[in-house]
């Protein structure tokens, strides 16, 4: 696998790349195909080939006994993965819940661009981050409005 | 015994074509789409995902459409679908303490960090048919409020005082039992029991949970906490060499706090039962937690006296795909079996008749 050339003299350069790839994948796994296509249009769509055509399979999801104890198998989820190689050599890999092959292929291209530290990548994915944060905030705010405010009735004895 | 029977092909083809016709219903009514099922029959989708043991809302919605709303048939379809896919591996254990909470209630503490958050619930509704829904009017926008404080697991509050048993941790890299790979054997470890219950039939688990409340294996349970919300799925991908975030799923978790256990070495403390289910299903999560605790009877040195405490009984009959397969197989041709039974009953009847004739003859002789 080809890694982005690390910044000269930085021993922790690879974890920085890994952190960036993880951050990009946390967005691409939750994005739609249309959102990723728009992001690639913004950042400039590179030439690429499939190394591994998108493939849908299963990941066994695990829980923990009592919430924090020993793991157990809760049930599976569909997951799609893809691997691409850019003309410039980077290998991009992506995984996401669901069965959307076209989306995961674009996510793999974005993973390859994350390794290049492609300029404008964060900005190109910003609309996805904004949508996800907005949806999460709204859902949490709606639940917060259903929180019970207990009050004690004052008895008239004293 | 099954018998090869030929000659039904045309009838079967026509029966399936008739099924497809009936599935569509009155063609003057718009056809339902899987998207509509996914969005508007979300709890049916949740049940099919949980008992189909496959988290995929679109597959579950399509299965419900194909099954004409027969949820056990839909679960069967989902189980069959999963067998067509390769497995990439297992996720990191879901961190339910980091859940983005939509609903969170406790029946043991009124005031607790994070509060009682009712969320979208049927509780406190009057269970009166709402005829306005027939008209399709848009509901009012839900209220919003500023988000509150974090909601830690309620049992951690008890844990701080040592009042509740600790959840068992696993040895690092200890294998996690998987009943989709190895046939279930008894006694089953708790990880296998939880996997079995998580995909078990909601009605079966509900009835068994109810039986423990009515005295068949009483544990005196309290709902320490029920929470429903979204959790992220982490997966260590071999080809990447690091853990990636696959996305978000919704789960319901129930922690049941049950009556005491103590010993010469340990002071009395509460015990636990645990339930975790895909989607929003408190009935299932609560039932699972009741049965998880009931199945720990032997672990606590108590006698197994009730059905819910008998792991072979519970775990062998919880799977509705297995159950429906064996019950419904009785519909299949048993012509030769039945011919054998017919021959047997005719022979028994002729023997009976011969004995009766002998008795009659003896009685007649005695009378004369």
Short mmCIF file of C-alpha atoms in Angstrom, two decimals:
data_model
loop_
_atom_site.label_atom_id
_atom_site.label_comp_id
_atom_site.label_asym_id
_atom_site.label_seq_id
_atom_site.Cartn_x
_atom_site.Cartn_y
_atom_site.Cartn_z
CA UNK A 1 0.00 0.00 0.00
CA UNK A 2 1.26 3.48 -0.84
CA UNK A 3 1.14 6.01 1.91
CA UNK A 4 1.17 9.75 1.49
CA UNK A 5 4.68 11.07 1.85
CA UNK A 6 5.01 12.03 5.50
CA UNK A 7 6.01 15.50 6.52
CA UNK A 8 9.81 15.49 6.72
CA UNK A 9 11.23 14.79 10.13
CA UNK A 10 7.94 13.80 11.79
CA UNK A 11 8.04 10.36 13.37
CA UNK A 12 4.31 10.36 14.08
CA UNK A 13 3.40 11.15 10.48
CA UNK A 14 1.62 7.85 9.84
CA UNK A 15 -0.82 8.15 12.74
CA UNK A 16 -1.72 11.58 11.39
CA UNK A 17 -2.59 9.99 8.06
CA UNK A 18 -4.53 7.26 9.83
CA UNK A 19 -6.43 9.82 11.88
CA UNK A 20 -7.30 11.77 8.73
CA UNK A 21 -8.46 8.63 6.92
CA UNK A 22 -10.58 7.60 9.90
CA UNK A 23 -12.16 11.04 10.06
CA UNK A 24 -12.93 11.00 6.33
CA UNK A 25 -14.38 7.48 6.55
CA UNK A 26 -16.61 8.41 9.50
CA UNK A 27 -18.21 10.92 7.11
CA UNK A 28 -18.23 8.86 3.91
CA UNK A 29 -19.79 5.83 5.65
CA UNK A 30 -22.76 8.02 6.63
CA UNK A 31 -23.00 10.00 3.39
CA UNK A 32 -25.18 9.34 0.36
CA UNK A 33 -23.78 8.55 -3.08
CA UNK A 34 -24.94 11.97 -4.30
CA UNK A 35 -23.12 13.71 -1.44
CA UNK A 36 -19.88 11.87 -2.20
CA UNK A 37 -20.19 12.56 -5.93
CA UNK A 38 -20.62 16.26 -5.12
CA UNK A 39 -17.59 16.17 -2.81
CA UNK A 40 -15.47 14.56 -5.53
CA UNK A 41 -16.62 17.15 -8.04
CA UNK A 42 -15.51 19.88 -5.67
CA UNK A 43 -12.12 18.41 -4.89
CA UNK A 44 -11.46 17.22 -8.45
CA UNK A 45 -12.24 13.64 -9.43
CA UNK A 46 -9.00 11.72 -9.99
CA UNK A 47 -8.52 8.85 -12.43
CA UNK A 48 -8.75 5.49 -10.67
CA UNK A 49 -9.13 1.76 -11.23
CA UNK A 50 -10.93 -0.82 -9.13
CA UNK A 51 -8.58 -3.12 -7.25
CA UNK A 52 -11.53 -4.87 -5.70
CA UNK A 53 -14.95 -4.21 -7.15
CA UNK A 54 -17.44 -3.21 -4.45
CA UNK A 55 -18.50 -6.28 -2.50
CA UNK A 56 -21.35 -6.62 -0.01
CA UNK A 57 -20.93 -8.95 2.95
CA UNK A 58 -21.67 -9.20 6.64
CA UNK A 59 -20.08 -7.94 9.81
CA UNK A 60 -21.16 -9.59 13.05
CA UNK A 61 -22.10 -6.79 15.45
CA UNK A 62 -21.15 -7.41 19.05
CA UNK A 63 -22.62 -6.15 22.27
CA UNK A 64 -21.30 -6.45 25.81
CA UNK A 65 -22.94 -8.47 28.57
CA UNK A 66 -24.61 -5.95 30.85
CA UNK A 67 -23.38 -3.09 28.64
CA UNK A 68 -19.78 -3.24 29.81
CA UNK A 69 -18.94 -6.92 30.28
CA UNK A 70 -17.76 -9.75 28.06
CA UNK A 71 -18.67 -9.45 24.36
CA UNK A 72 -21.44 -11.47 22.71
CA UNK A 73 -22.69 -11.68 19.13
CA UNK A 74 -25.79 -9.51 18.77
CA UNK A 75 -26.51 -10.06 15.08
CA UNK A 76 -25.07 -9.23 11.70
CA UNK A 77 -25.26 -6.13 9.49
CA UNK A 78 -24.76 -5.73 5.77
CA UNK A 79 -21.50 -3.97 4.98
CA UNK A 80 -20.06 -3.02 1.58
CA UNK A 81 -16.35 -2.58 0.90
CA UNK A 82 -14.34 -1.38 -2.05
CA UNK A 83 -10.68 -0.80 -2.98
CA UNK A 84 -9.41 1.47 -5.74
CA UNK A 85 -6.01 2.65 -6.98
CA UNK A 86 -5.49 6.21 -8.15
CA UNK A 87 -3.39 6.88 -11.26
CA UNK A 88 -0.94 8.54 -8.82
CA UNK A 89 -0.58 5.21 -6.97
CA UNK A 90 -2.52 5.62 -3.69
CA UNK A 91 -4.72 2.70 -2.73
CA UNK A 92 -8.04 3.78 -1.28
CA UNK A 93 -10.19 1.42 0.78
CA UNK A 94 -13.66 2.00 2.17
CA UNK A 95 -16.20 0.16 4.29
CA UNK A 96 -19.73 1.26 5.13
CA UNK A 97 -22.93 -0.21 6.54
CA UNK A 98 -25.46 -1.09 3.87
CA UNK A 99 -25.36 -2.30 0.29
CA UNK A 100 -24.66 0.88 -1.71
CA UNK A 101 -21.82 -0.21 -4.00
CA UNK A 102 -21.58 3.04 -5.98
CA UNK A 103 -21.32 5.09 -2.81
CA UNK A 104 -18.61 2.90 -1.24
CA UNK A 105 -16.52 3.03 -4.43
CA UNK A 106 -16.57 6.85 -4.24
CA UNK A 107 -15.70 6.59 -0.54
CA UNK A 108 -12.63 4.53 -1.47
CA UNK A 109 -11.53 7.25 -3.89
CA UNK A 110 -11.93 9.80 -1.11
CA UNK A 111 -9.87 7.57 1.21
CA UNK A 112 -7.08 7.62 -1.39
CA UNK A 113 -7.32 11.41 -1.59
CA UNK A 114 -7.15 11.60 2.22
CA UNK A 115 -3.78 9.84 2.05
CA UNK A 116 -2.55 12.52 -0.37
CA UNK A 117 -3.84 15.15 2.06
CA UNK A 118 -5.58 16.53 -1.03
CA UNK A 119 -6.23 20.26 -0.68
CA UNK A 120 -9.87 21.17 -0.24
CA UNK A 121 -10.93 17.68 0.92
CA UNK A 122 -12.24 18.83 4.29
CA UNK A 123 -14.17 21.64 2.64
CA UNK A 124 -15.58 19.26 0.04
CA UNK A 125 -16.91 16.96 2.80
CA UNK A 126 -18.07 19.83 5.02
CA UNK A 127 -21.68 19.66 3.73
CA UNK A 128 -21.88 16.02 4.86
CA UNK A 129 -20.52 16.90 8.30
CA UNK A 130 -22.97 19.79 8.55
CA UNK A 131 -25.95 17.63 7.60
CA UNK A 132 -25.02 14.85 10.02
CA UNK A 133 -24.42 17.25 12.90
CA UNK A 134 -27.69 19.05 12.16
CA UNK A 135 -29.67 15.81 12.11
CA UNK A 136 -28.09 14.58 15.32
CA UNK A 137 -28.63 17.91 17.09
CA UNK A 138 -32.26 18.04 16.00
CA UNK A 139 -32.95 14.46 17.11
CA UNK A 140 -31.32 15.11 20.49
CA UNK A 141 -33.15 18.42 20.92
CA UNK A 142 -36.48 16.73 20.20
CA UNK A 143 -35.76 14.03 22.76
CA UNK A 144 -34.59 16.65 25.25
CA UNK A 145 -38.06 18.24 25.03
CA UNK A 146 -39.51 14.93 26.32
CA UNK A 147 -37.42 14.96 29.49
CA UNK A 148 -39.59 14.86 32.61
CA UNK A 149 -39.32 17.86 34.95
CA UNK A 150 -40.51 16.48 38.26
CA UNK A 151 -42.04 18.89 40.70
CA UNK A 152 -43.31 18.23 44.19
CA UNK A 153 -46.81 19.28 45.12
CA UNK A 154 -46.74 21.35 48.29
CA UNK A 155 -49.08 20.00 50.92
CA UNK A 156 -51.06 22.57 52.87
CA UNK A 157 -50.24 21.32 56.35
CA UNK A 158 -47.82 24.01 57.42
CA UNK B 1 -40.73 -39.00 6.06
CA UNK B 2 -40.85 -37.05 2.81
CA UNK B 3 -41.86 -38.64 -0.46
CA UNK B 4 -40.93 -37.48 -3.95
CA UNK B 5 -44.22 -36.39 -5.44
CA UNK B 6 -44.41 -35.23 -9.02
CA UNK B 7 -47.17 -33.55 -10.92
CA UNK B 8 -47.64 -30.38 -8.89
CA UNK B 9 -45.46 -28.04 -10.96
CA UNK B 10 -48.22 -26.26 -12.84
CA UNK B 11 -50.35 -25.99 -9.71
CA UNK B 12 -47.40 -24.55 -7.76
CA UNK B 13 -46.58 -22.01 -10.48
CA UNK B 14 -50.19 -20.91 -10.61
CA UNK B 15 -50.39 -20.75 -6.80
CA UNK B 16 -47.35 -18.44 -6.72
CA UNK B 17 -48.81 -16.25 -9.46
CA UNK B 18 -52.01 -16.06 -7.44
CA UNK B 19 -49.97 -15.15 -4.34
CA UNK B 20 -48.33 -12.29 -6.26
CA UNK B 21 -51.76 -11.12 -7.39
CA UNK B 22 -53.16 -11.21 -3.86
CA UNK B 23 -50.04 -9.46 -2.53
CA UNK B 24 -50.79 -6.51 -4.76
CA UNK B 25 -54.34 -6.24 -3.44
CA UNK B 26 -56.83 -3.92 -5.12
CA UNK B 27 -54.94 -2.36 -8.07
CA UNK B 28 -56.97 0.84 -7.72
CA UNK B 29 -55.12 1.45 -4.41
CA UNK B 30 -51.55 2.78 -4.85
CA UNK B 31 -48.87 0.13 -4.41
CA UNK B 32 -46.85 0.38 -1.17
CA UNK B 33 -43.10 0.90 -1.58
CA UNK B 34 -40.31 -0.51 0.61
CA UNK B 35 -39.34 3.09 1.40
CA UNK B 36 -42.81 3.70 2.85
CA UNK B 37 -42.55 0.52 4.92
CA UNK B 38 -39.08 1.48 6.15
CA UNK B 39 -40.21 4.95 7.21
CA UNK B 40 -43.79 4.39 8.36
CA UNK B 41 -43.82 0.79 9.63
CA UNK B 42 -40.45 1.29 11.32
CA UNK B 43 -41.18 -0.95 14.31
CA UNK B 44 -42.14 -3.86 12.06
CA UNK B 45 -38.85 -3.27 10.23
CA UNK B 46 -37.04 -3.27 13.60
CA UNK B 47 -38.60 -6.58 14.58
CA UNK B 48 -37.67 -8.21 11.28
CA UNK B 49 -34.08 -6.96 11.63
CA UNK B 50 -33.80 -8.17 15.23
CA UNK B 51 -35.22 -11.65 14.68
CA UNK B 52 -33.80 -11.94 11.16
CA UNK B 53 -30.50 -11.17 12.95
CA UNK B 54 -29.48 -8.81 10.15
CA UNK B 55 -29.31 -5.03 10.47
CA UNK B 56 -30.42 -3.71 7.08
CA UNK B 57 -33.55 -1.56 7.09
CA UNK B 58 -34.09 -1.76 3.33
CA UNK B 59 -33.83 -5.54 3.16
CA UNK B 60 -36.21 -5.87 6.11
CA UNK B 61 -38.71 -3.47 4.51
CA UNK B 62 -38.60 -5.33 1.20
CA UNK B 63 -39.02 -8.64 3.01
CA UNK B 64 -42.12 -7.30 4.77
CA UNK B 65 -43.58 -6.31 1.42
CA UNK B 66 -42.74 -9.68 -0.12
CA UNK B 67 -44.23 -11.49 2.89
CA UNK B 68 -47.46 -9.46 2.70
CA UNK B 69 -46.82 -8.24 6.24
CA UNK B 70 -46.30 -11.74 7.70
CA UNK B 71 -43.36 -10.81 9.93
CA UNK B 72 -42.18 -14.36 10.63
CA UNK B 73 -42.17 -15.05 6.88
CA UNK B 74 -40.21 -11.79 6.42
CA UNK B 75 -37.74 -12.89 9.12
CA UNK B 76 -37.34 -16.19 7.26
CA UNK B 77 -36.57 -14.28 4.03
CA UNK B 78 -33.97 -12.13 5.81
CA UNK B 79 -32.30 -15.19 7.38
CA UNK B 80 -32.13 -16.80 3.93
CA UNK B 81 -30.66 -13.62 2.43
CA UNK B 82 -27.85 -13.46 4.99
CA UNK B 83 -26.70 -16.94 4.04
CA UNK B 84 -25.87 -15.64 0.54
CA UNK B 85 -23.28 -13.16 1.84
CA UNK B 86 -19.67 -13.66 2.97
CA UNK B 87 -18.69 -12.48 6.44
CA UNK B 88 -15.97 -9.84 6.66
CA UNK B 89 -15.47 -10.18 10.40
CA UNK B 90 -16.86 -8.96 13.71
CA UNK B 91 -17.31 -5.41 14.94
CA UNK B 92 -15.81 -3.86 18.02
CA UNK B 93 -18.35 -4.29 20.84
CA UNK B 94 -20.98 -1.53 20.65
CA UNK B 95 -20.49 1.12 23.33
CA UNK B 96 -24.01 1.67 24.61
CA UNK B 97 -22.76 4.11 27.28
CA UNK B 98 -21.84 6.45 24.39
CA UNK B 99 -25.32 6.14 22.86
CA UNK B 100 -26.97 9.22 21.36
CA UNK B 101 -30.08 8.78 23.48
CA UNK B 102 -33.59 9.17 22.02
CA UNK B 103 -35.30 7.67 25.05
CA UNK B 104 -33.99 6.75 28.45
CA UNK B 105 -36.01 5.88 31.52
CA UNK B 106 -35.36 4.29 34.88
CA UNK B 107 -37.91 2.75 37.21
CA UNK B 108 -35.46 2.66 40.12
CA UNK B 109 -34.45 6.31 40.44
CA UNK B 110 -36.63 9.34 39.81
CA UNK B 111 -33.84 11.88 39.66
CA UNK B 112 -30.71 10.69 37.97
CA UNK B 113 -27.98 12.17 35.80
CA UNK B 114 -29.37 12.66 32.31
CA UNK B 115 -32.95 12.54 33.58
CA UNK B 116 -35.99 10.60 32.45
CA UNK B 117 -36.27 11.15 28.70
CA UNK B 118 -39.52 9.74 27.31
CA UNK B 119 -38.69 10.01 23.61
CA UNK B 120 -41.07 8.56 21.01
CA UNK B 121 -43.19 6.16 23.09
CA UNK B 122 -46.65 4.58 23.15
CA UNK B 123 -46.53 4.83 26.96
CA UNK B 124 -49.17 7.20 28.36
CA UNK B 125 -51.17 7.11 25.12
CA UNK B 126 -54.82 6.25 25.64
CA UNK B 127 -54.89 3.38 23.16
CA UNK B 128 -57.91 4.88 21.44
CA UNK B 129 -58.08 4.53 17.68
CA UNK B 130 -57.06 7.85 16.15
CA UNK B 131 -59.41 8.37 13.24
CA UNK B 132 -57.55 11.50 12.14
CA UNK B 133 -54.68 9.25 11.00
CA UNK B 134 -56.97 7.85 8.31
CA UNK B 135 -57.08 11.29 6.77
CA UNK B 136 -53.31 11.62 6.45
CA UNK B 137 -52.91 15.08 8.01
CA UNK B 138 -49.34 16.11 8.72
CA UNK B 139 -48.47 15.90 12.44
CA UNK B 140 -47.35 19.05 14.27
CA UNK B 141 -43.59 19.61 14.44
CA UNK B 142 -42.13 18.09 17.62
CA UNK B 143 -40.95 20.44 20.35
CA UNK B 144 -37.26 20.98 20.91
CA UNK B 145 -35.28 21.85 24.02
CA UNK B 146 -31.66 22.43 24.81
CA UNK B 147 -29.83 19.19 25.25
CA UNK B 148 -29.21 18.02 28.75
CA UNK B 149 -26.36 16.42 30.55
CA UNK B 150 -24.83 13.05 29.70
CA UNK B 151 -26.79 9.96 30.72
CA UNK B 152 -24.50 7.32 32.29
CA UNK B 153 -25.81 3.79 32.79
CA UNK B 154 -27.96 3.70 35.91
CA UNK B 155 -26.28 0.54 37.13
CA UNK B 156 -22.97 2.43 37.42
CA UNK B 157 -24.65 4.39 40.25
CA UNK B 158 -25.26 1.12 42.13
CA UNK B 159 -21.88 -0.19 41.13
CA UNK B 160 -20.17 2.75 42.83
CA UNK B 161 -21.54 1.52 46.15
CA UNK B 162 -20.89 -2.15 45.39
CA UNK B 163 -24.63 -2.81 45.64
CA UNK B 164 -24.82 -4.72 42.34
CA UNK B 165 -22.81 -7.52 40.84
CA UNK B 166 -20.10 -6.59 38.35
CA UNK B 167 -20.60 -7.69 34.78
CA UNK B 168 -18.20 -10.49 33.94
CA UNK B 169 -15.34 -9.42 31.71
CA UNK B 170 -13.82 -11.77 29.19
CA UNK B 171 -10.21 -12.88 28.99
CA UNK B 172 -8.49 -10.87 26.23
CA UNK B 173 -8.89 -12.60 22.86
CA UNK B 174 -11.23 -15.18 24.36
CA UNK B 175 -13.40 -16.52 21.53
CA UNK B 176 -16.98 -15.23 21.40
CA UNK B 177 -19.50 -18.04 20.91
CA UNK B 178 -21.44 -17.88 17.65
CA UNK B 179 -24.46 -20.11 17.16
CA UNK B 180 -24.54 -19.29 13.44
CA UNK B 181 -21.24 -21.17 13.11
CA UNK B 182 -21.45 -23.91 15.77
CA UNK B 183 -24.58 -25.82 16.70
CA UNK B 184 -25.91 -24.88 20.12
CA UNK B 185 -24.77 -27.31 22.84
CA UNK B 186 -25.73 -27.42 26.50
CA UNK B 187 -24.87 -26.08 28.95
CA UNK B 188 -24.60 -22.89 26.86
CA UNK B 189 -22.37 -20.02 27.97
CA UNK B 190 -23.95 -16.62 28.61
CA UNK B 191 -22.64 -15.11 25.35
CA UNK B 192 -24.44 -17.83 23.38
CA UNK B 193 -27.59 -17.43 25.46
CA UNK B 194 -27.64 -13.69 24.81
CA UNK B 195 -27.10 -14.23 21.06
CA UNK B 196 -29.94 -16.75 21.00
CA UNK B 197 -32.29 -14.44 22.91
CA UNK B 198 -31.37 -11.38 20.79
CA UNK B 199 -32.66 -13.19 17.70
CA UNK B 200 -35.42 -15.09 19.49
CA UNK B 201 -39.13 -14.66 18.86
CA UNK B 202 -40.55 -11.63 20.63
CA UNK B 203 -43.81 -13.38 21.53
CA UNK B 204 -42.05 -16.43 22.96
CA UNK B 205 -39.68 -14.30 25.03
CA UNK B 206 -42.54 -12.08 26.18
CA UNK B 207 -44.56 -15.06 27.40
CA UNK B 208 -41.57 -16.57 29.22
CA UNK B 209 -40.65 -13.22 30.77
CA UNK B 210 -44.26 -12.85 31.89
CA UNK B 211 -44.18 -16.35 33.38
CA UNK B 212 -41.27 -15.34 35.65
CA UNK B 213 -43.32 -12.39 36.92
CA UNK B 214 -46.28 -14.67 37.65
CA UNK B 215 -44.14 -16.91 39.85
CA UNK B 216 -42.59 -19.48 37.51
CA UNK B 217 -39.02 -18.55 38.44
CA UNK B 218 -39.53 -15.25 40.20
CA UNK B 219 -36.56 -12.81 40.30
CA UNK B 220 -38.29 -9.68 41.62
CA UNK B 221 -37.06 -7.45 38.78
CA UNK B 222 -36.81 -3.67 38.52
CA UNK B 223 -36.10 -1.80 35.32
CA UNK B 224 -32.79 -0.22 36.22
CA UNK B 225 -32.81 1.41 32.83
CA UNK B 226 -34.15 1.24 29.31
CA UNK B 227 -32.39 3.26 26.66
CA UNK B 228 -33.01 3.55 22.96
CA UNK B 229 -30.85 5.52 20.55
CA UNK B 230 -28.04 5.33 18.07
CA UNK B 231 -24.57 3.88 18.50
CA UNK B 232 -21.66 3.89 16.12
CA UNK B 233 -20.21 0.67 14.73
CA UNK B 234 -16.44 0.31 14.82
CA UNK B 235 -14.73 -2.36 12.75
CA UNK B 236 -11.08 -3.32 12.62
CA UNK B 237 -10.47 -3.89 8.90
CA UNK B 238 -7.57 -6.25 8.25
CA UNK B 239 -6.71 -4.65 4.92
CA UNK B 240 -6.64 -1.16 6.46
CA UNK B 241 -4.83 -2.14 9.62
CA UNK B 242 -6.91 0.22 11.74
CA UNK B 243 -10.42 0.56 13.13
CA UNK B 244 -12.96 2.37 10.95
CA UNK B 245 -16.39 3.81 11.70
CA UNK B 246 -18.91 1.88 9.58
CA UNK B 247 -21.84 4.14 10.44
CA UNK B 248 -24.62 4.26 12.99
CA UNK B 249 -27.35 1.83 14.04
CA UNK B 250 -30.20 2.08 16.52
CA UNK B 251 -30.55 -0.33 19.44
CA UNK B 252 -32.67 -0.74 22.56
CA UNK B 253 -30.97 -1.79 25.79
CA UNK B 254 -32.56 -2.94 29.04
CA UNK B 255 -30.78 -3.45 32.31
CA UNK B 256 -32.91 -5.34 34.78
CA UNK B 257 -31.93 -5.14 38.45
CA UNK B 258 -32.97 -8.30 40.24
CA UNK B 259 -32.96 -9.66 43.74
CA UNK B 260 -30.05 -10.29 45.96
CA UNK B 261 -27.29 -12.76 46.04
CA UNK B 262 -24.70 -13.08 48.73
CA UNK B 263 -22.32 -15.69 50.01
CA UNK B 264 -19.85 -16.33 52.79
CA UNK B 265 -17.31 -14.30 50.79
CA UNK B 266 -19.52 -11.59 49.26
CA UNK B 267 -22.01 -9.26 50.93
CA UNK B 268 -25.56 -9.35 49.55
CA UNK B 269 -25.95 -7.42 46.33
CA UNK B 270 -28.37 -7.02 43.43
CA UNK B 271 -28.01 -9.27 40.40
CA UNK B 272 -28.55 -8.35 36.76
CA UNK B 273 -30.34 -9.42 33.61
CA UNK B 274 -29.48 -7.87 30.28
CA UNK B 275 -31.29 -7.23 27.02
CA UNK B 276 -30.02 -5.68 23.79
CA UNK B 277 -32.01 -5.61 20.55
CA UNK B 278 -31.69 -4.01 17.11
CA UNK B 279 -34.04 -1.07 16.61
CA UNK B 280 -36.69 0.12 19.03
CA UNK B 281 -38.30 -2.72 20.95
CA UNK B 282 -38.62 -2.33 24.68
CA UNK B 283 -40.94 -5.32 24.98
CA UNK B 284 -38.28 -7.54 23.46
CA UNK B 285 -35.34 -6.00 25.35
CA UNK B 286 -37.19 -6.26 28.68
CA UNK B 287 -38.28 -9.85 28.03
CA UNK B 288 -34.73 -10.75 27.04
CA UNK B 289 -33.37 -9.24 30.26
CA UNK B 290 -35.90 -11.15 32.39
CA UNK B 291 -34.99 -14.43 30.70
CA UNK B 292 -31.24 -13.74 30.75
CA UNK B 293 -31.56 -13.47 34.53
CA UNK B 294 -33.83 -16.51 34.82
CA UNK B 295 -31.32 -18.59 32.84
CA UNK B 296 -28.66 -17.73 35.43
CA UNK B 297 -30.56 -19.67 38.11
CA UNK B 298 -28.06 -22.51 38.32
CA UNK B 299 -25.17 -20.01 38.43
CA UNK B 300 -26.66 -18.63 41.66
CA UNK B 301 -27.02 -22.11 43.16
CA UNK B 302 -30.82 -22.11 42.91
CA UNK B 303 -32.94 -25.02 41.68
CA UNK B 304 -34.21 -24.97 38.10
CA UNK B 305 -37.94 -25.40 38.60
CA UNK B 306 -39.61 -23.21 35.95
CA UNK B 307 -39.64 -23.22 32.13
CA UNK B 308 -37.88 -19.83 31.85
CA UNK B 309 -34.98 -21.18 33.94
CA UNK B 310 -34.49 -24.25 31.73
CA UNK B 311 -31.94 -23.24 29.12
CA UNK B 312 -32.48 -26.25 26.91
CA UNK B 313 -36.21 -25.55 26.81
CA UNK B 314 -35.79 -21.80 26.24
CA UNK B 315 -32.91 -21.78 23.77
CA UNK B 316 -34.23 -24.72 21.74
CA UNK B 317 -37.64 -23.15 21.18
CA UNK B 318 -36.91 -19.41 20.89
CA UNK B 319 -36.11 -19.34 17.18
CA UNK B 320 -39.27 -18.69 15.20
CA UNK B 321 -37.73 -19.69 11.87
CA UNK B 322 -36.85 -23.13 13.24
CA UNK B 323 -40.20 -23.35 15.00
CA UNK B 324 -42.28 -22.38 12.01
CA UNK B 325 -40.25 -24.70 9.80
CA UNK B 326 -40.97 -27.70 11.97
CA UNK B 327 -44.59 -26.90 12.68
CA UNK B 328 -45.36 -25.99 9.06
CA UNK B 329 -43.54 -28.97 7.60
CA UNK B 330 -46.56 -30.97 8.72
CA UNK B 331 -48.29 -29.50 5.64
CA UNK B 332 -45.89 -31.28 3.31
CA UNK B 333 -46.86 -34.64 1.77
CA UNK B 334 -46.77 -37.40 4.37
CA UNK B 335 -48.73 -39.79 2.16
CA UNK B 336 -46.56 -42.87 2.74
CA UNK B 337 -46.27 -42.16 6.47
CA UNK B 338 -50.00 -41.87 6.64
CA UNK B 339 -50.56 -45.03 4.60
CA UNK B 340 -48.40 -46.87 7.13
CA UNK B 341 -50.44 -45.43 9.99
CA UNK B 342 -53.67 -46.36 8.18
CA UNK B 343 -52.44 -49.93 7.77
CA UNK B 344 -51.50 -50.05 11.45
CA UNK B 345 -54.80 -48.69 12.72
CA UNK B 346 -56.74 -51.10 10.46
CA UNK B 347 -54.71 -54.02 11.83
CA UNK B 348 -55.30 -52.87 15.42
CA UNK B 349 -59.01 -52.56 14.69
CA UNK B 350 -59.23 -56.05 13.18
CA UNK B 351 -57.39 -57.46 16.24
CA UNK B 352 -59.80 -55.55 18.48
CA UNK B 353 -62.78 -56.91 16.53
CA UNK B 354 -61.42 -60.46 16.78
CA UNK B 355 -60.98 -60.08 20.55
CA UNK B 356 -64.51 -58.70 20.86
CA UNK B 357 -65.87 -61.64 18.87
CA UNK B 358 -64.01 -64.08 21.12
CA UNK B 359 -65.35 -62.33 24.22
CA UNK B 360 -68.86 -62.35 22.84
CA UNK B 361 -68.58 -66.05 22.12
CA UNK B 362 -67.29 -66.73 25.66
CA UNK B 363 -70.08 -64.67 27.22
CA UNK B 364 -72.64 -66.48 25.11
CA UNK B 365 -71.26 -69.84 26.17
CA UNK B 366 -71.25 -68.79 29.82
CA UNK B 367 -74.84 -67.58 29.59
CA UNK B 368 -75.95 -70.88 28.12
#
